[in-house]
CSV table of C-alpha atoms in Angstrom, one decimal:
chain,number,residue,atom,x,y,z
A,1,UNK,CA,-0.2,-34.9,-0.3
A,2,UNK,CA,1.2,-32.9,3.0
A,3,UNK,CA,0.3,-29.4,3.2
A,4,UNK,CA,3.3,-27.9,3.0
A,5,UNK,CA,3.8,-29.0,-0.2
A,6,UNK,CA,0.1,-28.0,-1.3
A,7,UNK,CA,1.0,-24.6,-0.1
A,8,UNK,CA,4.0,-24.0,-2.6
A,9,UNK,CA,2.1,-25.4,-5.8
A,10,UNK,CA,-1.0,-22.7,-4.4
A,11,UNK,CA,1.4,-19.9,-4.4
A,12,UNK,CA,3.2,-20.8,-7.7
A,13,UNK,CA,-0.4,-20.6,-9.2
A,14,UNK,CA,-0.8,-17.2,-7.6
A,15,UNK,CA,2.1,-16.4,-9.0
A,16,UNK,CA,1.4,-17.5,-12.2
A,17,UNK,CA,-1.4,-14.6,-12.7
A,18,UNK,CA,0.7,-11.8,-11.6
A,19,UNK,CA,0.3,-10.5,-8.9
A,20,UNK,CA,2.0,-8.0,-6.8
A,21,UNK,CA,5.0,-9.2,-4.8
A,22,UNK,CA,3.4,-7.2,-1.7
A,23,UNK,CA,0.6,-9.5,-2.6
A,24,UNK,CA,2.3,-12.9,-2.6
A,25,UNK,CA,4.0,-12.2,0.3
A,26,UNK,CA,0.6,-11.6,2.3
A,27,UNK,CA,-0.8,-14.6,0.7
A,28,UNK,CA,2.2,-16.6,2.1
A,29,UNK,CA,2.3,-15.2,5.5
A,30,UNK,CA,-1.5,-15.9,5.9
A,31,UNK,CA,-1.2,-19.1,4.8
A,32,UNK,CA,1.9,-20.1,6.9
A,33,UNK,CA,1.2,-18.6,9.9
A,34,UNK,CA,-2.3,-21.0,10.1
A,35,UNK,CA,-0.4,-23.5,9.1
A,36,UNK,CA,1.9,-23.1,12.1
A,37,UNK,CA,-1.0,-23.6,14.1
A,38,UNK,CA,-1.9,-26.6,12.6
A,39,UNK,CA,1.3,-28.5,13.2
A,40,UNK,CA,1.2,-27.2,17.0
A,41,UNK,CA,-2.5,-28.8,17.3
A,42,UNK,CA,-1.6,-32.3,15.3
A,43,UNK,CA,1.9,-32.5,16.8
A,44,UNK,CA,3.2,-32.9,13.2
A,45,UNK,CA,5.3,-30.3,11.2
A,46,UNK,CA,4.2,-29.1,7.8
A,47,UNK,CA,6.2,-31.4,5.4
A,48,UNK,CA,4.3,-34.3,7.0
A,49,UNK,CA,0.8,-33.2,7.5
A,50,UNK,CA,-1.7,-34.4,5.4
A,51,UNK,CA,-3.8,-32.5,4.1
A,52,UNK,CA,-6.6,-34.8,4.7
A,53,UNK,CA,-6.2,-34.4,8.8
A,54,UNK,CA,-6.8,-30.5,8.1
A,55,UNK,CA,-10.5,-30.6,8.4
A,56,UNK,CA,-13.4,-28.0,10.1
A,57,UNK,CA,-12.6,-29.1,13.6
A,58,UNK,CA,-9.0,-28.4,13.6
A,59,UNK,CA,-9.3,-25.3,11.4
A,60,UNK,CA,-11.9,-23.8,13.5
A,61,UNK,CA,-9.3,-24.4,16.6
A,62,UNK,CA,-6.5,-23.3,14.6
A,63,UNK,CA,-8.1,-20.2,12.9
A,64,UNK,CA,-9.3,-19.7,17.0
A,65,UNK,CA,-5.4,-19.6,18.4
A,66,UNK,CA,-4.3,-17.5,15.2
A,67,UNK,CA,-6.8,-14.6,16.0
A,68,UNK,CA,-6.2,-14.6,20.0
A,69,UNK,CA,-3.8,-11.8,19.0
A,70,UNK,CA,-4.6,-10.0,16.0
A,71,UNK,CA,-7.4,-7.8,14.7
A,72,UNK,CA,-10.4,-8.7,13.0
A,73,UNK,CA,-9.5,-7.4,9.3
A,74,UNK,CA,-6.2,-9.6,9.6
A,75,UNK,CA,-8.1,-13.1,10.2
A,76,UNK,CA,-10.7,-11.7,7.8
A,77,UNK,CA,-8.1,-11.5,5.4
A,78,UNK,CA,-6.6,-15.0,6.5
A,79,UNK,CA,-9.7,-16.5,6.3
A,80,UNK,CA,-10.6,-15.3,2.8
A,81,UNK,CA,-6.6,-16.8,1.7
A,82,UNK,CA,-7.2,-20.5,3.3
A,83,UNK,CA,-11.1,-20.1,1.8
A,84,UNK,CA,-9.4,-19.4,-1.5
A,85,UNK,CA,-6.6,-22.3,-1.1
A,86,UNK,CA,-8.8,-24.7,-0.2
A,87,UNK,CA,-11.0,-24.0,-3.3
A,88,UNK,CA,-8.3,-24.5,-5.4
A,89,UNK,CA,-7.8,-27.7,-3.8
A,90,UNK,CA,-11.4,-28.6,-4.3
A,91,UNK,CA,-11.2,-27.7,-8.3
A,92,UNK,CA,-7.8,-29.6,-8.4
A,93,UNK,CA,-9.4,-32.7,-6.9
A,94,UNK,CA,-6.6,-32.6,-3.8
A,95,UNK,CA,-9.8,-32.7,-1.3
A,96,UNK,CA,-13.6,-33.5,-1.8
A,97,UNK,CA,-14.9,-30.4,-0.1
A,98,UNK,CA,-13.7,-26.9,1.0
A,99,UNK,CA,-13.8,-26.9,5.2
A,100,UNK,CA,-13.7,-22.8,5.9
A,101,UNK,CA,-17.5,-22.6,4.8
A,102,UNK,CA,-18.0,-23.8,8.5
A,103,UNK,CA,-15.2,-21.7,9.8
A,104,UNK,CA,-16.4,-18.6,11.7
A,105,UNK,CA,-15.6,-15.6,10.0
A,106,UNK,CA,-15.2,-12.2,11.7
A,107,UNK,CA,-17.2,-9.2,11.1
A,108,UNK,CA,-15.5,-6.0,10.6
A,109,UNK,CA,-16.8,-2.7,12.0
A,110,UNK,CA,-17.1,-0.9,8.6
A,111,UNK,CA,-14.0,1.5,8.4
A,112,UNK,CA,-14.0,5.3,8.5
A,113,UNK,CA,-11.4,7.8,6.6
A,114,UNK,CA,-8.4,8.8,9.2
A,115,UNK,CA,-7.2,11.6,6.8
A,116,UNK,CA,-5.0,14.6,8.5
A,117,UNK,CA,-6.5,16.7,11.0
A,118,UNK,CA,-6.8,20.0,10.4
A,119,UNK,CA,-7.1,22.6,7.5
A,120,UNK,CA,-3.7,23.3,6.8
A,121,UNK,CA,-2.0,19.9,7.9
A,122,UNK,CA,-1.0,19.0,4.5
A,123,UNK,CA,0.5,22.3,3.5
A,124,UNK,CA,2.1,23.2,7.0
A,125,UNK,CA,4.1,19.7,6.4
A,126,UNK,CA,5.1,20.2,3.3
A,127,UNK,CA,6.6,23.6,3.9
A,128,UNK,CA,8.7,22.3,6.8
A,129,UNK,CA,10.0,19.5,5.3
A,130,UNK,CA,10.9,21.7,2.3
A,131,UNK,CA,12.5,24.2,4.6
A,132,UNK,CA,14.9,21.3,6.3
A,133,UNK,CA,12.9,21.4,9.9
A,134,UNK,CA,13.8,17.3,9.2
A,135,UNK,CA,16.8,17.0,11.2
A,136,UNK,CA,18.3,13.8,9.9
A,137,UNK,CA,22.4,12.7,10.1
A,138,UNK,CA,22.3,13.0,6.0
A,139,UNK,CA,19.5,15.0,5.1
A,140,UNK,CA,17.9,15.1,1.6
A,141,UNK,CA,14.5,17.6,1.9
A,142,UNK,CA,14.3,16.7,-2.1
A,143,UNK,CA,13.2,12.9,-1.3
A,144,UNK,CA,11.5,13.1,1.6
A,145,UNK,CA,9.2,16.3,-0.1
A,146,UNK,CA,9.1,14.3,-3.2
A,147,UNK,CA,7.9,10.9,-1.1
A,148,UNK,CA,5.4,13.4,0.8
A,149,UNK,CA,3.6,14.9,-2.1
A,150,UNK,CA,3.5,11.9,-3.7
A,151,UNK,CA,1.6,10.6,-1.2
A,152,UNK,CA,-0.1,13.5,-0.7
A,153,UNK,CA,-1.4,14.3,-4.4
A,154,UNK,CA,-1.6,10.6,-5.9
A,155,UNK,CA,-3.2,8.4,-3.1
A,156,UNK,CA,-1.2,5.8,-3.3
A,157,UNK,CA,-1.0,2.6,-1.1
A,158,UNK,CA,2.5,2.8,1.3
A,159,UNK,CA,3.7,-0.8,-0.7
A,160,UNK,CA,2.2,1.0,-4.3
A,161,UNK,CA,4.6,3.6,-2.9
A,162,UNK,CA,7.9,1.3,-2.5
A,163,UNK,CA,6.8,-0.5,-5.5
A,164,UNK,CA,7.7,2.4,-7.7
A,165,UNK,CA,10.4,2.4,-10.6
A,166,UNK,CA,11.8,5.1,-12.6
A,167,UNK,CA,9.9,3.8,-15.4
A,168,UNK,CA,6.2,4.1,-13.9
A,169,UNK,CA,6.5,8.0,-14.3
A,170,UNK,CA,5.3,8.3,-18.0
A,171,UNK,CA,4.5,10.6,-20.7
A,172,UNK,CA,5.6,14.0,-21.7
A,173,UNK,CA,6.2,17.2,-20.2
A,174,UNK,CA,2.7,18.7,-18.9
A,175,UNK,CA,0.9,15.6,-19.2
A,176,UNK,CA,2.6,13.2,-17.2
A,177,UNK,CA,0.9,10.0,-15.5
A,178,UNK,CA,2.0,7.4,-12.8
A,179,UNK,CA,1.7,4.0,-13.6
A,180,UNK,CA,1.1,1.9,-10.4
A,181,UNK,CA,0.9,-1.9,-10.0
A,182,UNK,CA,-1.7,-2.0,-7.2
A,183,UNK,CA,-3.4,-4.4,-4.9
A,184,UNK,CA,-5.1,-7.8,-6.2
A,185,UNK,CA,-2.1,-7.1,-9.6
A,186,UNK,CA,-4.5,-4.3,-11.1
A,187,UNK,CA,-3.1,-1.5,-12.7
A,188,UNK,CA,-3.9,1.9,-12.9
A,189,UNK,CA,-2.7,5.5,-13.8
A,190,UNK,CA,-2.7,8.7,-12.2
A,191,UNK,CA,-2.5,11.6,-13.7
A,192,UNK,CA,0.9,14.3,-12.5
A,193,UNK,CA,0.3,17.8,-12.1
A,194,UNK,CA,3.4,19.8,-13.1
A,195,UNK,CA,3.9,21.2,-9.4
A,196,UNK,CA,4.9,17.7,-8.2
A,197,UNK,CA,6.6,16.5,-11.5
A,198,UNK,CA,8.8,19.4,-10.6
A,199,UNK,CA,9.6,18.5,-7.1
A,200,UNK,CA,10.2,14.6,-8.7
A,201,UNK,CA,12.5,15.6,-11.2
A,202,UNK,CA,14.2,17.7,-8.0
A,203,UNK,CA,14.4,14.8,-6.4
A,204,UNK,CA,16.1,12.6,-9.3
A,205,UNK,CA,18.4,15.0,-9.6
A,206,UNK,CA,19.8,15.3,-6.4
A,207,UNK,CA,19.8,11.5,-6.3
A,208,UNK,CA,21.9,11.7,-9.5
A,209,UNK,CA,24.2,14.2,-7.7
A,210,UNK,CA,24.7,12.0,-4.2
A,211,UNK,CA,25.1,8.4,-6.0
A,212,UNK,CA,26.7,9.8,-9.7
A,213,UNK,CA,24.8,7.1,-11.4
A,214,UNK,CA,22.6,6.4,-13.8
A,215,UNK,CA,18.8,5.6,-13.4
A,216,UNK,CA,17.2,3.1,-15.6
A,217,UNK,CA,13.8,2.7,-16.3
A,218,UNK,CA,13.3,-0.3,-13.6
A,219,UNK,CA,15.8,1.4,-10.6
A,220,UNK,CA,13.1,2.0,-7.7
A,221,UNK,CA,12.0,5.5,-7.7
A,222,UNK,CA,12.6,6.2,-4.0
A,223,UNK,CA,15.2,5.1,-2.6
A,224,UNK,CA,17.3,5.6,0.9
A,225,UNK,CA,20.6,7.5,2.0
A,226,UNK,CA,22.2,4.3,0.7
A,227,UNK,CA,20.6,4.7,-2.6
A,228,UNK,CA,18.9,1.3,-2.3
A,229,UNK,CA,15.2,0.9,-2.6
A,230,UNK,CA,13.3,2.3,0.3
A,231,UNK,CA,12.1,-0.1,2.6
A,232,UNK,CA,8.5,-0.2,4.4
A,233,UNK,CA,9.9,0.5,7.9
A,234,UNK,CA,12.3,3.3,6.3
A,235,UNK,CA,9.0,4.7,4.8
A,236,UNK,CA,7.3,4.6,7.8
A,237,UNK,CA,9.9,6.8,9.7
A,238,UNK,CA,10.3,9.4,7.2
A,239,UNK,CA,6.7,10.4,7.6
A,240,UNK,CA,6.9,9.9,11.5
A,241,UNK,CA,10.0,11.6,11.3
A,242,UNK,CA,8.5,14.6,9.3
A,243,UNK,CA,5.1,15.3,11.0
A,244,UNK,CA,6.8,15.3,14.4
A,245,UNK,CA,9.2,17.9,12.7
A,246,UNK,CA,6.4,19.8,11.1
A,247,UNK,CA,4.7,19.7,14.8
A,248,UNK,CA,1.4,18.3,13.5
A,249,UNK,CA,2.2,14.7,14.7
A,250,UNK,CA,-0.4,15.3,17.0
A,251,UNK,CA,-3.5,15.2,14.4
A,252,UNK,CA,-2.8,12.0,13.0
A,253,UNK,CA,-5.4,9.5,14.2
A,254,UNK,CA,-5.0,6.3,15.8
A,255,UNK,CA,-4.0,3.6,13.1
A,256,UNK,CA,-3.3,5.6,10.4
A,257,UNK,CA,0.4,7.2,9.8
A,258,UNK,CA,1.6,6.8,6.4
A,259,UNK,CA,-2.5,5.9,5.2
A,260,UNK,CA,-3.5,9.3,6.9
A,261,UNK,CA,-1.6,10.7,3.8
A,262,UNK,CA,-4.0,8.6,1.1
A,263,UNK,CA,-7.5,9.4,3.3
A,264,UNK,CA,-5.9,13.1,3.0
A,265,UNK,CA,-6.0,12.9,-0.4
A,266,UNK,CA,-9.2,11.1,-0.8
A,267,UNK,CA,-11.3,13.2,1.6
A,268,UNK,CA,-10.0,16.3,-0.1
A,269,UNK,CA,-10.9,15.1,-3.7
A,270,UNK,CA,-14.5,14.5,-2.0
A,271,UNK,CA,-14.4,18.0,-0.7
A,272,UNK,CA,-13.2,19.7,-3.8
A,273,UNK,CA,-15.8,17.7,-6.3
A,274,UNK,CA,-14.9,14.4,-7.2
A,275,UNK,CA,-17.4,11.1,-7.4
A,276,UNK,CA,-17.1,8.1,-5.8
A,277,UNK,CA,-16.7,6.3,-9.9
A,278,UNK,CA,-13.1,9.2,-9.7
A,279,UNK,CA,-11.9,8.5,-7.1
A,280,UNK,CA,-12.1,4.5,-6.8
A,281,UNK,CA,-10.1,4.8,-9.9
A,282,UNK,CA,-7.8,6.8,-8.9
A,283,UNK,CA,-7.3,5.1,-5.2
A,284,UNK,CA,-7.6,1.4,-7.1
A,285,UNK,CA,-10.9,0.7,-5.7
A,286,UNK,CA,-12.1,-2.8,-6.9
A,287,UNK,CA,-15.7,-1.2,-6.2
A,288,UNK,CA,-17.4,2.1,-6.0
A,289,UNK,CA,-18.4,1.1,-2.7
A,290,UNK,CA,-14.9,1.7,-0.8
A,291,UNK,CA,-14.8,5.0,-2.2
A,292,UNK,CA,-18.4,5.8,-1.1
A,293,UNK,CA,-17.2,7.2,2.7
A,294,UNK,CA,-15.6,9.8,1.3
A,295,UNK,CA,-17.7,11.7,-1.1
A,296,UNK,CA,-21.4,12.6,-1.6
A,297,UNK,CA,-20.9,15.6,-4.5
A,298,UNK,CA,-20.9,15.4,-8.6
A,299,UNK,CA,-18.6,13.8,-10.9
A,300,UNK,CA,-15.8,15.1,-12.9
A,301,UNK,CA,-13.3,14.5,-15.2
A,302,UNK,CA,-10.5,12.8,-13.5
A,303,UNK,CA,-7.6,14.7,-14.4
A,304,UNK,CA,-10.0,17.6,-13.0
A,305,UNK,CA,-10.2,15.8,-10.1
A,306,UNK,CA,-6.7,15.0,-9.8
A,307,UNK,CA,-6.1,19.3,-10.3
A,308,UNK,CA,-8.8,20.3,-7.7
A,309,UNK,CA,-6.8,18.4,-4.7
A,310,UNK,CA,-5.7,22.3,-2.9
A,311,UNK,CA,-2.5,20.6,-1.7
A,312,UNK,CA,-1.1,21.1,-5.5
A,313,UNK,CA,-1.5,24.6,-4.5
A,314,UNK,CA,1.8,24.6,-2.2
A,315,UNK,CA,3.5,22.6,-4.7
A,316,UNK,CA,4.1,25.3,-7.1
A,317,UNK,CA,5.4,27.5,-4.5
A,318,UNK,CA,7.8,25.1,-2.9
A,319,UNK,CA,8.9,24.1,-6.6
A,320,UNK,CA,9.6,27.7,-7.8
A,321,UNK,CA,7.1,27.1,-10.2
């Protein structure tokens, strides 16, 4: 069978077990950008390559052009989708053996937390944004504060983040929780402090008072100044946008922008009490071990944990609360 058509049945199997849309979108990129270099080695194009002229030799040169100009965590995670299509291959009898095993796979340096520098970061931008130092053509302080200490207080991943309905904020008044479909299609919940509940519902209601509409459960919770979901790149120029106007762009660390905002979180949980068990649940940690960088202190109770973070502090101010 050619590979192209291997490729669709793989990711209609992925599919099948739920997971993210994020997630199924990196899985496809991965596997067709390799792919691309496979029909540029064997002069073929993907509808009519078969898969049996896909073995270690043109892999390894393929897998060699692909990571010419990209990191070392993106071919890891390449190599890691093809290892995991070509297994499925193996167990669905579509080839004898599974050719990445031979495939050189890159070592990545292990990462450190790129959290915000300095004491007050957090709090300094949240108080300018809330005070309008944004300047923006249609400004809306309410969403880009809301999208900010969200970020800020919950940890979550940027595409958790734009993944967000009206319906994954849950429960009752004082003991409310985030439901969030995370990486790999595992869920989790976070617990909501009442400061930034507050500043969400702010936020909803100014939405309901620029678009006049109704928000159902599965409407995206954030959304732009066209009051359609917001978009990764949108996402990424709000905070930009904000710590320039906040004049603290300056101690965000190389590589980090919008994931500066989760390490914040993270490292200040660490700080304030929380075990590495607390906070890999509340980050979506598949192990411990991810969560082990930030923390060295005792447990606690994960709503505790969740109260503890000293950027809630500011939240009650800005809130009125």
């Amino acid at each position: 069978m050619d590979l192209a058509r291997l490729i669709e049945i793989y990711l209609e199997h992925l599919q099948a077990r739920k997971l993210a849309a994020n997630s199924l979108r990196a899985y496809r990129r991965d596997l067709e950008s390799v792919a691309g270099e496979l029909v540029e080695l064997t002069g073929s194009t993907a509808d009519r390559l078969p898969v049996e002229r896909v073995d270690a030799s043109v892999l390894r040169s393929a897998f060699a052009r692909f990571a010419a100009a990209r990191s070392a965590s993106s071919v890891t995670r390449a190599w890691s989708t093809w290892n995991g299509f070509f297994g499925f291959l193996v167990v669905e009898g579509a080839v004898p053996g599974n050719p990445m095993q031979v495939i050189p796979k890159p070592r990545n340096a292990p990462s450190t937390p790129k959290p915000l520098q300095g004491e007050d970061t957090p709090e300094r931008l949240l108080r300018m944004v809330a005070s309008g130092a944004r300047r923006a053509r249609n400004p809306w302080p309410e969403r880009d504060l809301a999208v900010l200490a969200t970020l800020l207080c919950t940890g979550v991943r940027s595409a958790e983040l734009l993944d967000l309905t009206v319906g994954s904020l849950a429960g009752r008044d004082g003991d409310r929780r985030l439901h969030v479909h995370g990486k790999g299609g595992k869920n989790r919940s976070i617990p909501i402090e009442d400061a930034l509940d507050v500043l969400i519902q702010n936020y909803l209601r100014s939405r309901r008072e620029r678009f006049g509409e109704r928000m159902p459960g599965g409407e995206p919770l954030f959304v732009d100044h066209r009051g359609e979901r917001l978009q990764r790149g949108g996402l990424q120029y709000l905070v930009r946008q904000s710590l320039r106007a906040a004049g603290v762009s300056d101690r965000v660390q190389p590589g980090a922008m919008v994931h500066a905002l989760r390490h914040t979180f993270a490292t200040r949980l660490a700080e304030d009490g929380a075990n590495a068990a607390e906070i890999a649940k509340l980050l979506g940690h598949s192990s411990i071990n991810s969560s082990q960088t930030y923390i060295d202190v005792t447990a606690r109770e994960q709503r505790m944990s969740v109260r503890a973070n000293r950027t809630l502090n500011v939240l009650g101010e800005l809130s009125g609360g």
